[in-house]
CSV table of C-alpha atoms in Angstrom, one decimal:
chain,number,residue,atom,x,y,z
A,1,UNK,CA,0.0,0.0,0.0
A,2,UNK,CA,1.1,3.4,-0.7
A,3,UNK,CA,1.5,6.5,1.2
A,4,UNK,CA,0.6,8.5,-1.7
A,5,UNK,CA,-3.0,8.0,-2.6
A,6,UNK,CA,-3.4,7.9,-6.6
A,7,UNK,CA,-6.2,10.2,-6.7
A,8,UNK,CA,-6.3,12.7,-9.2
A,9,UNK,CA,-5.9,16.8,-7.3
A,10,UNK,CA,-9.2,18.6,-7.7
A,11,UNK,CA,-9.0,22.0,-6.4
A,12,UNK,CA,-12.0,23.8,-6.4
A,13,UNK,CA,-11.9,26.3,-9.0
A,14,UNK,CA,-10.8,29.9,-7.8
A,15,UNK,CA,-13.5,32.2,-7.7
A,16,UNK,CA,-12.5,35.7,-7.9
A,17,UNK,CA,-13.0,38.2,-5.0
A,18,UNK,CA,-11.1,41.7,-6.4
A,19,UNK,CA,-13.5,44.5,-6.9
A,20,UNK,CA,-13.7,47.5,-9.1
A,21,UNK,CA,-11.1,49.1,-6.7
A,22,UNK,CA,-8.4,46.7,-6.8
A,23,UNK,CA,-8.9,46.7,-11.0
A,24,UNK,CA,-9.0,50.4,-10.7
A,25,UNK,CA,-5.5,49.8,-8.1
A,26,UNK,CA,-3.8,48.0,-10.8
A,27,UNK,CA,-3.8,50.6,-13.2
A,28,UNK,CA,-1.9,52.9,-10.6
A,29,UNK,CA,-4.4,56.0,-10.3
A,30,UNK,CA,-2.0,58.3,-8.8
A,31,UNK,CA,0.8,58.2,-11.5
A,32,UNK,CA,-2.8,57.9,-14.0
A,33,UNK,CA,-3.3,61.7,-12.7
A,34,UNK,CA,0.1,63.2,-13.2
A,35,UNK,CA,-0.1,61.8,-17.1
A,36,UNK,CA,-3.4,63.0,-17.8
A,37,UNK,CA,-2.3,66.4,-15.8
A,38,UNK,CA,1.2,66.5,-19.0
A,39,UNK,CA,-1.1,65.2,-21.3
A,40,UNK,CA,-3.3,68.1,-21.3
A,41,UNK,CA,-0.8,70.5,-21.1
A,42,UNK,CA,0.8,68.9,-24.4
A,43,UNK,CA,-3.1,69.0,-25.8
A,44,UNK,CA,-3.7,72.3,-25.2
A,45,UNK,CA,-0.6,74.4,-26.0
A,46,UNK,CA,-0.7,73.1,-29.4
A,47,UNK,CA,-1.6,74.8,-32.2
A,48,UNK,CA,-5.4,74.9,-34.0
A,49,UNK,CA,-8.7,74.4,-32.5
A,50,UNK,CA,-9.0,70.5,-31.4
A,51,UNK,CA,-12.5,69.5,-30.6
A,52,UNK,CA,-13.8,69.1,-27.5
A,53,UNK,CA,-15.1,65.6,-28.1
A,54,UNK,CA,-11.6,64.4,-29.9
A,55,UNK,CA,-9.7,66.1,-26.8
A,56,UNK,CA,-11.7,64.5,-24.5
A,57,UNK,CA,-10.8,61.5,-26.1
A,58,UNK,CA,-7.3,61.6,-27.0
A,59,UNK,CA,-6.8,62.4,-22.8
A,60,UNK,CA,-9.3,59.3,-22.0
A,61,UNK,CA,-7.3,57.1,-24.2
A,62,UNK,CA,-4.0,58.2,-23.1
A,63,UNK,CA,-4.9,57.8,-19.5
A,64,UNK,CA,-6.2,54.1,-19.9
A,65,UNK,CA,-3.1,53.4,-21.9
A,66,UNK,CA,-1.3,54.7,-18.8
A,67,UNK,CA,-3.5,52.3,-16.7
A,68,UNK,CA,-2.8,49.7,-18.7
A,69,UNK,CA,0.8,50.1,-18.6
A,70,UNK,CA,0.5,49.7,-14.5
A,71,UNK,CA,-1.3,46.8,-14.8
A,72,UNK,CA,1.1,45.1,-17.1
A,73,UNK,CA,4.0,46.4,-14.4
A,74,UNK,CA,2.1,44.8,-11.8
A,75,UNK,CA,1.3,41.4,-13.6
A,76,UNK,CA,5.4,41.3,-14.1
A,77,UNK,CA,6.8,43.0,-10.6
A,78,UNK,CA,4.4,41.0,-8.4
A,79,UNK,CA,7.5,39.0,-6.9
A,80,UNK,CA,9.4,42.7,-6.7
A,81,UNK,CA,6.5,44.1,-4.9
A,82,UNK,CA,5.4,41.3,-2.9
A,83,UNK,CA,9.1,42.1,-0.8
A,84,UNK,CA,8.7,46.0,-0.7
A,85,UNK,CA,6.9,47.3,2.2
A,86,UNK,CA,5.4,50.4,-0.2
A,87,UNK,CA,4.3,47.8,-3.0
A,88,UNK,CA,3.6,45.0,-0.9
A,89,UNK,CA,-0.4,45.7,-0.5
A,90,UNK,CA,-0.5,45.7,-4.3
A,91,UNK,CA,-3.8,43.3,-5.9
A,92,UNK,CA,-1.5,41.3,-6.9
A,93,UNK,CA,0.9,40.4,-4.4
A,94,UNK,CA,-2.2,39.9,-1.7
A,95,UNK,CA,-4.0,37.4,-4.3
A,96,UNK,CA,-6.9,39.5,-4.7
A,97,UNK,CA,-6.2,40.1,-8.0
A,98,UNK,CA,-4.3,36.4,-10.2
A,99,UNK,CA,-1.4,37.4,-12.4
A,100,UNK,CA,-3.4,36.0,-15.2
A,101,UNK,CA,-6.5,38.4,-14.8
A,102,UNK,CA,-3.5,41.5,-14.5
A,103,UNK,CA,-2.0,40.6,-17.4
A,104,UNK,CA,-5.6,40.3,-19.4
A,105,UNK,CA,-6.9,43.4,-18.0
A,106,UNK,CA,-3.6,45.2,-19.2
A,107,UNK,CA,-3.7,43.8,-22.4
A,108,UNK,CA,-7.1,44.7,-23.4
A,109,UNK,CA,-6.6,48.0,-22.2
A,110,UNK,CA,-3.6,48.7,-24.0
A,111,UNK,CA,-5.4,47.2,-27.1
A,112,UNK,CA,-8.6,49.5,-26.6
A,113,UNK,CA,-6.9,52.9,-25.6
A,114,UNK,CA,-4.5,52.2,-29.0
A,115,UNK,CA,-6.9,51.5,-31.4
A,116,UNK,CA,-9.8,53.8,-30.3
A,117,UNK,CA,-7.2,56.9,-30.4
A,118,UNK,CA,-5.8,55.6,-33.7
A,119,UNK,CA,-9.4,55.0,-35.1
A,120,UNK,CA,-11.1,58.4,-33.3
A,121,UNK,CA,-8.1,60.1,-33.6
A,122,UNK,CA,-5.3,59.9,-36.1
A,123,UNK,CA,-2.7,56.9,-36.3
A,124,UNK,CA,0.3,59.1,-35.1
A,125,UNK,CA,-1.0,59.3,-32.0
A,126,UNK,CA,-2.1,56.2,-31.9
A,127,UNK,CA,1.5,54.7,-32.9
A,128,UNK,CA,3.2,56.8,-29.8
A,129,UNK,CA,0.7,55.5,-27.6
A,130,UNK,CA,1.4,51.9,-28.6
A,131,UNK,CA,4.9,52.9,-28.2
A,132,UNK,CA,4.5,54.6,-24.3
A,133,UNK,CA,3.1,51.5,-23.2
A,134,UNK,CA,5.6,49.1,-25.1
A,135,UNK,CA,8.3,50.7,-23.6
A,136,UNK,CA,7.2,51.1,-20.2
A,137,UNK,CA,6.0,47.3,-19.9
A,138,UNK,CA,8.9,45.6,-21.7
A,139,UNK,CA,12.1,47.9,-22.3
A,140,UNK,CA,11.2,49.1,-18.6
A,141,UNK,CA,9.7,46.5,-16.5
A,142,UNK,CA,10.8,43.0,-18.0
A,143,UNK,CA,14.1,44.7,-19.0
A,144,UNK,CA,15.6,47.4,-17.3
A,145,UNK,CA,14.2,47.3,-14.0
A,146,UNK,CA,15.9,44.4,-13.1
A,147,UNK,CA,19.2,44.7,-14.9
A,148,UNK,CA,21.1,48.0,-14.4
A,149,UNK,CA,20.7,51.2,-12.2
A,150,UNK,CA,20.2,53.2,-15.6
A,151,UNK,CA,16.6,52.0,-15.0
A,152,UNK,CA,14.3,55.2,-14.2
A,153,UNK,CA,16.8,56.9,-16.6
A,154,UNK,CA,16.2,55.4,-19.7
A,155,UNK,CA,13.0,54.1,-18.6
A,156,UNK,CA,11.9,58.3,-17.9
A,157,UNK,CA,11.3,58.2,-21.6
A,158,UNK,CA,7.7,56.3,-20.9
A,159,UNK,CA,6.5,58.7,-18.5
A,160,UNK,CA,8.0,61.5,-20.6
A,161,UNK,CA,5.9,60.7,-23.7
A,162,UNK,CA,2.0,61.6,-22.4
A,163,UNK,CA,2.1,65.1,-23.5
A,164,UNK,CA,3.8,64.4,-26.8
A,165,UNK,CA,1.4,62.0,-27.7
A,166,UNK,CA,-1.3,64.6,-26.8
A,167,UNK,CA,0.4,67.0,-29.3
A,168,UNK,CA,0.4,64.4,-31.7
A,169,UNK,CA,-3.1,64.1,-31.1
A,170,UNK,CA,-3.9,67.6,-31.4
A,171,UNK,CA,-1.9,68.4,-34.7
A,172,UNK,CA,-1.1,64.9,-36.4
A,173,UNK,CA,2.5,65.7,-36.2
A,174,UNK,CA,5.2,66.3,-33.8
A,175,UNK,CA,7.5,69.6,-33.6
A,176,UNK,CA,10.0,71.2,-30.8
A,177,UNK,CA,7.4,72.0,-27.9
A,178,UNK,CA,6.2,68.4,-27.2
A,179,UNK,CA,10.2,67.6,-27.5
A,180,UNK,CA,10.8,70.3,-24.5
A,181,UNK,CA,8.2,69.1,-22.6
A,182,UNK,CA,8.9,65.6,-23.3
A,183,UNK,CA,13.0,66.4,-22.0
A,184,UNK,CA,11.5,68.4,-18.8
A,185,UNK,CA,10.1,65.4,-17.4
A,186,UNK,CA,12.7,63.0,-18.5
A,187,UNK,CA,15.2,64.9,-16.8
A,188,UNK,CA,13.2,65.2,-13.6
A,189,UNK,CA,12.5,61.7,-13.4
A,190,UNK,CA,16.2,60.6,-12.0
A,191,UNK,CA,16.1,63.4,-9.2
A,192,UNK,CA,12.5,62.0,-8.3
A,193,UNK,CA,13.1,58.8,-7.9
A,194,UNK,CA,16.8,58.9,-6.6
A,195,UNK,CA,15.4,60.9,-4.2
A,196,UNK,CA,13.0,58.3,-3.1
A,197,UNK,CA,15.3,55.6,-3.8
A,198,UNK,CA,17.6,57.0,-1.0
A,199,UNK,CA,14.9,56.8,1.7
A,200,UNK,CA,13.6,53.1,0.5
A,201,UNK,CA,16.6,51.8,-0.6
A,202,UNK,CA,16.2,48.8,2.0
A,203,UNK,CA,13.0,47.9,0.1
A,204,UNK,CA,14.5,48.1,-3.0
A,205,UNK,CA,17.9,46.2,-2.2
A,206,UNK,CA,15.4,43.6,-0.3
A,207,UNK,CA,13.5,43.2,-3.7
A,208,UNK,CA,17.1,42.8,-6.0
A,209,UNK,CA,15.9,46.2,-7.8
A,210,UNK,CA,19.6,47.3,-9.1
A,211,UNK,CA,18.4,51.1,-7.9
A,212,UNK,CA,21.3,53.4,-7.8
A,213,UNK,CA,22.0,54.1,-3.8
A,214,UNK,CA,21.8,50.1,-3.7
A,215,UNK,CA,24.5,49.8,-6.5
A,216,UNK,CA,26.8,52.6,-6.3
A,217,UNK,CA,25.6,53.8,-2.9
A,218,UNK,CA,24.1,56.7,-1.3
A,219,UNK,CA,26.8,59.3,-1.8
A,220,UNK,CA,27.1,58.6,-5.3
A,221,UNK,CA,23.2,59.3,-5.7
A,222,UNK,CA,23.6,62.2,-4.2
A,223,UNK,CA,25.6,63.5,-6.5
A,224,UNK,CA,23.9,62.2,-9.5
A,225,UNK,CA,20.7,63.8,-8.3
A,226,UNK,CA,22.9,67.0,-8.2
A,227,UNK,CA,23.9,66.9,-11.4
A,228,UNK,CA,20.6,65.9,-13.3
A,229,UNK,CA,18.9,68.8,-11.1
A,230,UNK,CA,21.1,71.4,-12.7
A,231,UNK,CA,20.6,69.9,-16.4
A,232,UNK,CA,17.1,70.0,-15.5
A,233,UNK,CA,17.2,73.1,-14.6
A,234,UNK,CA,18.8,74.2,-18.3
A,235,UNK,CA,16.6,72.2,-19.9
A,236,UNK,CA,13.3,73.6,-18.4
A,237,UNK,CA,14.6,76.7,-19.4
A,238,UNK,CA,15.4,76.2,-22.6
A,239,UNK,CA,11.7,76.7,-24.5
A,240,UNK,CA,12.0,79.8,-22.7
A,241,UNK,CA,15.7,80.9,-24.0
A,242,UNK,CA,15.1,79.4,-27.1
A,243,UNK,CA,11.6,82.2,-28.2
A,244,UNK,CA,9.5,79.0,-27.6
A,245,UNK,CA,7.4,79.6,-24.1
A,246,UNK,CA,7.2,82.8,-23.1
A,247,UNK,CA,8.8,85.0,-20.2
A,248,UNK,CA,6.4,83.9,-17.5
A,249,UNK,CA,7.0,80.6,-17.8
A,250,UNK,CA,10.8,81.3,-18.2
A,251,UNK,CA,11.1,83.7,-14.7
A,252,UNK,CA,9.3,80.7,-13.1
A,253,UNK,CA,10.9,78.0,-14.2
A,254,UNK,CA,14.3,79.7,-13.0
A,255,UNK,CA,12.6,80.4,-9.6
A,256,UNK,CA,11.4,76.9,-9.3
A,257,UNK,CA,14.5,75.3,-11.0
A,258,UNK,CA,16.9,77.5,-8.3
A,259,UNK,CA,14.3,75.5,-5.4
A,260,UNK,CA,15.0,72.6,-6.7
A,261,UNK,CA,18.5,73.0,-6.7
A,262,UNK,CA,18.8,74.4,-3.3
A,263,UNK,CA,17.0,71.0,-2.6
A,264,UNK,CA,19.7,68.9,-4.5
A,265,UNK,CA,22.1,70.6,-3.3
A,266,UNK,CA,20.5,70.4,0.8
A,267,UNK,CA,20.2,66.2,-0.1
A,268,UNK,CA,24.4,66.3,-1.2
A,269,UNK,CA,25.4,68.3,1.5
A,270,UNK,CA,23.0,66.3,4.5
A,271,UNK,CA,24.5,62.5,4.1
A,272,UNK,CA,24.1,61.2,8.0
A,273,UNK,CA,21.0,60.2,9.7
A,274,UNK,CA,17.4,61.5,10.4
A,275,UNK,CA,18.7,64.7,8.8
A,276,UNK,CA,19.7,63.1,5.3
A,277,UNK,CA,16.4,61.4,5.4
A,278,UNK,CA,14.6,64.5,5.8
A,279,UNK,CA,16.2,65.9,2.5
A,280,UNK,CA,15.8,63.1,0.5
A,281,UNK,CA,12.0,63.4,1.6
A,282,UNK,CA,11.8,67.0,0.9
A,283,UNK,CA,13.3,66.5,-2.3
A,284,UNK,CA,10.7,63.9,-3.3
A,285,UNK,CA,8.0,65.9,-2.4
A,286,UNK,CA,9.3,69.2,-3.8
A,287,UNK,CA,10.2,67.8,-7.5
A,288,UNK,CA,6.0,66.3,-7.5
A,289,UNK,CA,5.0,70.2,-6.9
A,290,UNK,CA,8.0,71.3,-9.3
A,291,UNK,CA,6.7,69.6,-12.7
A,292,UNK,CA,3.4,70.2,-11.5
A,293,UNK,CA,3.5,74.2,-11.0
A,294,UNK,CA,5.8,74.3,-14.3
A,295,UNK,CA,3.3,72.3,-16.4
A,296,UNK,CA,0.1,74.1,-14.4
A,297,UNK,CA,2.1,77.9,-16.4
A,298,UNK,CA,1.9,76.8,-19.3
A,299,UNK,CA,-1.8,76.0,-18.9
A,300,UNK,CA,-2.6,78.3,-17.3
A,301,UNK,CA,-0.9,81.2,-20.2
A,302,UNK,CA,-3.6,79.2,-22.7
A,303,UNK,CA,-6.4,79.5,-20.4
A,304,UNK,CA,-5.4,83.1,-20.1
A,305,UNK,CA,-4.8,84.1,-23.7
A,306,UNK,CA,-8.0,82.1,-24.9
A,307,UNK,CA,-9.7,84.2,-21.9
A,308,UNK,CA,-8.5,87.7,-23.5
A,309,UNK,CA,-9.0,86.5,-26.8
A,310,UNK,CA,-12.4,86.1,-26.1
A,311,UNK,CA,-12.9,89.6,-24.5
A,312,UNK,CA,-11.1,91.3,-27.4
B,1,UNK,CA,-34.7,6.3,-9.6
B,2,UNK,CA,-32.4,9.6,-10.5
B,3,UNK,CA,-29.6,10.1,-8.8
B,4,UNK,CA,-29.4,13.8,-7.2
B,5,UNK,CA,-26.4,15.9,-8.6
B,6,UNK,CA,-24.0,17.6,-6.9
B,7,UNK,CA,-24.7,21.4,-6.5
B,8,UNK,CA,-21.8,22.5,-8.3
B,9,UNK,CA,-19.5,26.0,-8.1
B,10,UNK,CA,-21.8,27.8,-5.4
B,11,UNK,CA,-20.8,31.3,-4.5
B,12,UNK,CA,-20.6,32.8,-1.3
B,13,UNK,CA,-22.9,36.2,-1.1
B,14,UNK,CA,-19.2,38.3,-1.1
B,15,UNK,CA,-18.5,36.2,-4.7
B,16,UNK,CA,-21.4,37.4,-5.9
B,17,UNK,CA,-21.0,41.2,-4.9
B,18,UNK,CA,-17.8,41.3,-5.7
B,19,UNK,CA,-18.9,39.8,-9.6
B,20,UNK,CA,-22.0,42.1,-9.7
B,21,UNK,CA,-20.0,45.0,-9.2
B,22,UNK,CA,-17.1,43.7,-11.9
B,23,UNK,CA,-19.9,43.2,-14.3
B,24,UNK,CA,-21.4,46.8,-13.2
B,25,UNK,CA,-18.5,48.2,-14.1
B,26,UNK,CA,-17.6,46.2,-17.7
B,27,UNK,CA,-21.2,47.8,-18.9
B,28,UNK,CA,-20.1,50.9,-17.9
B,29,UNK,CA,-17.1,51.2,-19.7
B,30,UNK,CA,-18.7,49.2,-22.8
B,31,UNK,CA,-21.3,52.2,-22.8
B,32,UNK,CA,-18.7,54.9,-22.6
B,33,UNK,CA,-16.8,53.5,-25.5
B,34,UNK,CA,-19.9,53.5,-27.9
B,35,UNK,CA,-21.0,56.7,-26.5
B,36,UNK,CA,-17.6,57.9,-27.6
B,37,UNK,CA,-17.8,56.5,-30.9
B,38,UNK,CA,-21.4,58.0,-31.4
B,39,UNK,CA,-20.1,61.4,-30.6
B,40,UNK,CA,-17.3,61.1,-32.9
B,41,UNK,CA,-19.1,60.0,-35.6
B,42,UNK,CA,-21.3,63.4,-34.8
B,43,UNK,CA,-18.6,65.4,-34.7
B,44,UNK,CA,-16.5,64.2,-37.7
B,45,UNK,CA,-19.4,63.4,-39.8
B,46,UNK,CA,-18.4,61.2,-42.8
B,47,UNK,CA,-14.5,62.5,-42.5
B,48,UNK,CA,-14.3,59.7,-39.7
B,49,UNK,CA,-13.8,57.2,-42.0
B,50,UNK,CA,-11.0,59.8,-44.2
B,51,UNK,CA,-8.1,59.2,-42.1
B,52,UNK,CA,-5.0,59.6,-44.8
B,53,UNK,CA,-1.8,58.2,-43.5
């Protein structure tokens, strides 16, 4: 007689618990808003009339697009985010949500938001869509993430694309705005998330995430932080120096750039204890208001010139 | 004399919430996509379908 019985496993079949919120969790709301927040600046400062209708749903399809980009970083990074304290209450990892149903509600998404702004649309749009959410779930999360601590750097380019596909959207074509606006937030992205690297890097070096205070160390961060900061900085201002955005947005962006710096240069300067982590948190925070108020100018000229072109 | 069959997959009242909510929520965004498609249509009239390359 044998331990082992010879009867076939049957498992119940799993029935699925997740609600509308943990779908509406996966496709990561807050990082949803600061996309449709560029992508409307990127809509709006373009040239032409665009239709209310077609704007409204160039934005709704870039935002699911976003979505579904979260969802397929979540089907991929469950096992990252299961070990990191701020990621660890993710659908995924708890099992409310199966990798499976992630991966099939990212995938219809992404097909959906593509083909709708293609169709409603124009294809150029479209194609730069299908491209945000390629590179963010492949070149970004299968590839990058887990390879080199050049990750967020090269991996900026997905989060910087929202507003130039809006552009895209708006005109058909692409010219030297959506580029600036598109290089703003690429170079802000390594400050960001350094800066938050260097207050979780435990929960990143717990996960394997090769992030750059777990690689070259905290010091050398610091210093890298610096040093995108101040080509930041340059690059913000650029549209400005260049005759492209006008003398508003230039002043600020110099006042909001020298913050930032003074920021950077606080994080370099602080590197022992309570106080360094203080920084690094300040920093964080500061650089979410930075590209906020920068990109809130520039909609906020268009609101005011259509405003006075109205009275006039 | 029939012999009585098992019940089956029975869900627990939370299953079922949780499943009428999910399928709440499917229509929903089913009806905003045709809704969108409508209103394009109405706005581009028959240059929906011109879309050059």
């Amino acid at each position: 007689m044998s331990i082992v019985e010879n009867h076939p496993l049957t498992l119940p079949p799993r029935i699925s618990e997740a609600g509308v919120g943990d779908y509406i969790a996966l496709l990561k709301p807050r990082v949803m808003s600061l996309v449709v927040f560029t992508a409307l600046v990127g809509l709006l400062i373009a040239p032409g009339h665009v239709h209310p209708v077609l704007a409204i749903t160039s934005i709704l399809c870039i935002a699911v697009g976003a979505g579904a980009s979260g969802a397929l970083n979540m089907w991929y990074d469950a096992d990252i985010d299961a070990l990191m304290s701020r990621t660890a209450k993710r659908p995924v990892p708890t099992g409310r949500v199966t990798p499976q149903e992630a991966l099939a509600f990212g995938l219809i998404l992404s097909f959906f938001s593509v083909t709708t702004l293609g169709t409603l649309v124009n294809w150029v749009a479209g194609g730069l869509l299908a491209f945000t959410i390629f590179f963010y779930a492949v070149i970004y999360t299968m590839w990058l993430k887990r390879w080199t601590a050049q990750n967020i750097v090269i991996g900026g380019a997905a989060g910087a694309l929202p507003p130039v596909v809006a552009w895209a959207a708006a005109t058909g074509s692409l010219s030297a705005e959506p580029i600036f606006l598109f290089l703003i937030i690429f170079f802000w992205t390594p400050p960001h998330f350094w800066a938050l690297a260097l207050f979780r890097s435990d929960d990143y070096a717990r996960a394997g995430v090769p992030m750059l205070p777990v690689v070259a160390g905290p010091d050398a961060t610091r210093l890298q932080i610096l040093l995108y900061t101040v080509v930041l900085v340059a690059v913000a201002a650029a549209p400005w120096a260049l005759g492209y955005f006008d003398a508003v947005y230039g002043v600020s962006s110099l006042l909001l750039g020298g913050w930032m710096l003074w920021l950077a240069i606080d994080v370099y300067r602080r590197r022992e204890g309570k106080q360094a982590v203080r920084a690094a948190r300040r920093l964080f925070a500061f650089s979410l208001l930075y590209l906020f108020a920068l990109f809130a100018i520039l909609l906020l000229e268009v609101v005011v010139a259509a405003a006075l072109a109205q009275f006039a | 004399m029939d012999e009585e069959q098992p019940p089956g997959i029975v869900l627990t009242e939370a299953q079922k919430k949780k499943r009428r909510e999910r399928s709440i929520a499917i229509a929903l965004a089913l009806g905003v996509l045709v809704v969108l498609f409508f209103a394009v249509t109405l706005v581009k009239g028959p240059a929906v379908l011109n879309r050059p390359m």
